[in-house]
PDB file of C-alpha atoms in Angstrom:
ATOM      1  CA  UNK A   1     -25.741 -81.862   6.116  1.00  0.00           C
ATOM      2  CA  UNK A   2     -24.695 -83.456   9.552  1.00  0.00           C
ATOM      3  CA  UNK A   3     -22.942 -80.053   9.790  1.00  0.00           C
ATOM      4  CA  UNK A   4     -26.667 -78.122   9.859  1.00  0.00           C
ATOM      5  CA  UNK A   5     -28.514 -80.639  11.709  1.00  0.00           C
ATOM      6  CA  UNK A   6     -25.846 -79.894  14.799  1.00  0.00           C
ATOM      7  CA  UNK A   7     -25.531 -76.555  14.293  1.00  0.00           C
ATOM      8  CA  UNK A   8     -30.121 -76.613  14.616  1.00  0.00           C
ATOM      9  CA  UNK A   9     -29.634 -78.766  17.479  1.00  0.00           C
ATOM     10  CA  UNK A  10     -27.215 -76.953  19.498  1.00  0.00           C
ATOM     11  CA  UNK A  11     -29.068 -73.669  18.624  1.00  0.00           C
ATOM     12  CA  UNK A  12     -32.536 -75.278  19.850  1.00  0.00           C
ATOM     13  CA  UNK A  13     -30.152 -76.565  22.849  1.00  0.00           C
ATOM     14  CA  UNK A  14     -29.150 -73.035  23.460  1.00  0.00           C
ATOM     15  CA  UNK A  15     -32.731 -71.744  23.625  1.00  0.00           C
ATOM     16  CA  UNK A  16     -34.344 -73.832  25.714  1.00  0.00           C
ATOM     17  CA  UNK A  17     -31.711 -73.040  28.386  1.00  0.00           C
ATOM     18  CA  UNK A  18     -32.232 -69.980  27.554  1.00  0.00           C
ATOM     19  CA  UNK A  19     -35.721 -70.213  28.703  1.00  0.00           C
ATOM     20  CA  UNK A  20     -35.499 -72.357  31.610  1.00  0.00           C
ATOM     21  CA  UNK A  21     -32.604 -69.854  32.646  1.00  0.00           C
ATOM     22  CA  UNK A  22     -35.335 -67.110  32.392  1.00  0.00           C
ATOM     23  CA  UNK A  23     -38.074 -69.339  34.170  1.00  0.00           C
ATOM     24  CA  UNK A  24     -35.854 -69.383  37.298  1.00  0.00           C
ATOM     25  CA  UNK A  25     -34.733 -65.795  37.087  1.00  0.00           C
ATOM     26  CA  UNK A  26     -38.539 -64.793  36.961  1.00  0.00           C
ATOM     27  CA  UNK A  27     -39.257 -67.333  40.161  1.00  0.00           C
ATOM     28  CA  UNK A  28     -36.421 -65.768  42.458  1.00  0.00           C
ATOM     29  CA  UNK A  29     -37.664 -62.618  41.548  1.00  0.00           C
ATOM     30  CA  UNK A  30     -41.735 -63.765  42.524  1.00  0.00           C
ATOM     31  CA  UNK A  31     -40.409 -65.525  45.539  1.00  0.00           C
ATOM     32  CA  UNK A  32     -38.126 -62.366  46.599  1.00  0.00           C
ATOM     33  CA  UNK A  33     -41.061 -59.859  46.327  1.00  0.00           C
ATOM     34  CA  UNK A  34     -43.578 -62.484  48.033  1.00  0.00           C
ATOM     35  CA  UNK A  35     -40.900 -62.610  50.486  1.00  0.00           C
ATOM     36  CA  UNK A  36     -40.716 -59.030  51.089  1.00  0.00           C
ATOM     37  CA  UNK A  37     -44.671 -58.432  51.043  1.00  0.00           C
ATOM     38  CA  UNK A  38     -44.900 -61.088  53.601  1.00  0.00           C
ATOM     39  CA  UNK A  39     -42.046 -59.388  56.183  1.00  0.00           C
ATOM     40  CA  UNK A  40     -43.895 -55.739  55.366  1.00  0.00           C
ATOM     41  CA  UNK A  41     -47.630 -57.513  56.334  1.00  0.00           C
ATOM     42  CA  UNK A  42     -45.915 -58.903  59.595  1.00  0.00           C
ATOM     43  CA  UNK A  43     -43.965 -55.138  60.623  1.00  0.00           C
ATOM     44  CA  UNK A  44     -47.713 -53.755  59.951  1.00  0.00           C
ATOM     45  CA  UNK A  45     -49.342 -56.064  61.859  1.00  0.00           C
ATOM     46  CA  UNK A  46     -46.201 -55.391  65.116  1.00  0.00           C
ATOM     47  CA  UNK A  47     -47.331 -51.386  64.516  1.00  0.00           C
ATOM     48  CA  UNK A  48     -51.076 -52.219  64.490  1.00  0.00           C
ATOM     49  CA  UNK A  49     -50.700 -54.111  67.890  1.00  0.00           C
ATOM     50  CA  UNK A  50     -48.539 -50.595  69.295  1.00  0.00           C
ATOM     51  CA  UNK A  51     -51.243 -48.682  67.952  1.00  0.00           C
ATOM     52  CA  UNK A  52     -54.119 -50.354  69.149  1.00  0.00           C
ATOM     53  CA  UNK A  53     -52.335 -50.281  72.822  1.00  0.00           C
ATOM     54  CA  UNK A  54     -51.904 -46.729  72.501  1.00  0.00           C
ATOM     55  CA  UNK A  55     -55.613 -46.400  71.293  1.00  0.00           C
ATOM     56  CA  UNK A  56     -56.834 -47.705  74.042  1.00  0.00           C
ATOM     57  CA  UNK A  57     -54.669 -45.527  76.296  1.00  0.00           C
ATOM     58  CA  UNK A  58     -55.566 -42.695  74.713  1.00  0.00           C
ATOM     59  CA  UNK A  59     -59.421 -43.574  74.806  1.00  0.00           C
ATOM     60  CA  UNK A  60     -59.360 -44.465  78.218  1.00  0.00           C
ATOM     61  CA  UNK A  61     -57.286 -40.964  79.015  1.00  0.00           C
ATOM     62  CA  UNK A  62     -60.213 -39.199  76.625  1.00  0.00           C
ATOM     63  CA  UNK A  63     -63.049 -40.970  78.845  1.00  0.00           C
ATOM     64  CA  UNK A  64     -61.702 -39.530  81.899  1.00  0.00           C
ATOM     65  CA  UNK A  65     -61.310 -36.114  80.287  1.00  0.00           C
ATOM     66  CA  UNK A  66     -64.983 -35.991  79.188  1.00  0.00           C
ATOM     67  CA  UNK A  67     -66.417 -37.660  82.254  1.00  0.00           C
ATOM     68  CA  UNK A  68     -64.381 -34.819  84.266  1.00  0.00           C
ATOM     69  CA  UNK A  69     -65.498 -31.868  82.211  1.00  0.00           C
ATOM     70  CA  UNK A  70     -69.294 -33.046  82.691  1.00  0.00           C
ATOM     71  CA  UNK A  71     -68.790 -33.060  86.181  1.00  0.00           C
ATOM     72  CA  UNK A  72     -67.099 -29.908  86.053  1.00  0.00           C
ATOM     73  CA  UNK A  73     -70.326 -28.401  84.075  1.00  0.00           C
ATOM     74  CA  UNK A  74     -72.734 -29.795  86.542  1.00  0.00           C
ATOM     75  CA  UNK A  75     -70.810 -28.004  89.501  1.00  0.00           C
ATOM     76  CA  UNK A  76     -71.178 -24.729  87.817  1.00  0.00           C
ATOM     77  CA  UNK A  77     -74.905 -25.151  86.942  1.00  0.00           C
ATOM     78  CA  UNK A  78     -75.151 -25.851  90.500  1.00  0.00           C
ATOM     79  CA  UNK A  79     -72.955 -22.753  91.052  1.00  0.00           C
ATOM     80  CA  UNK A  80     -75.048 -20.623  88.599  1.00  0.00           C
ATOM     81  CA  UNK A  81     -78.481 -21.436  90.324  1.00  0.00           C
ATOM     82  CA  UNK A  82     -77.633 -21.033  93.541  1.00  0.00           C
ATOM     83  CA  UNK A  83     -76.136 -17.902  92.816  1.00  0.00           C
ATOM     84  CA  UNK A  84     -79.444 -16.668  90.810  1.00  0.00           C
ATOM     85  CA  UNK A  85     -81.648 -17.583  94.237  1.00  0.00           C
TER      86      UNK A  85
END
């Protein structure tokens, strides 16, 4: 009888470290993936900072383009009338 009520401990024993072994296993995996999500959110937000840089280049570059082309159109409507007279 002693014999059973060891072996029932020692199994219960063996299951609750069991589970407390697979509690921590499950953490270190959360933390590792939280971990990771928060290093890819901070390399995004390094490339948004690039990209907003070069957006701004680029729209500034754009501006110039457009506001040169209108005054490029405006010299040949000039040219056209004048030429028409």
């Amino acid at each position: 009888m002693d014999g059973m009520l060891l072996f029932w401990l020692i199994q219960v024993f063996v299951l609750l470290l069991g589970v407390s072994i697979g509690h921590s296993v499950l953490l270190l995996k959360i933390r590792h993936e939280e971990n990771r999500k928060r290093e890819l959110e901070l390399a995004l937000l390094e490339k948004r900072s690039d990209i907003l840089q070069q957006g701004k280049k680029i729209a500034h570059d754009l501006e110039e383009v457009l506001y040169k082309a209108k005054v490029q159109q405006e010299i040949d409507d000039i040219i056209k009338k004048n030429e028409s007279r």
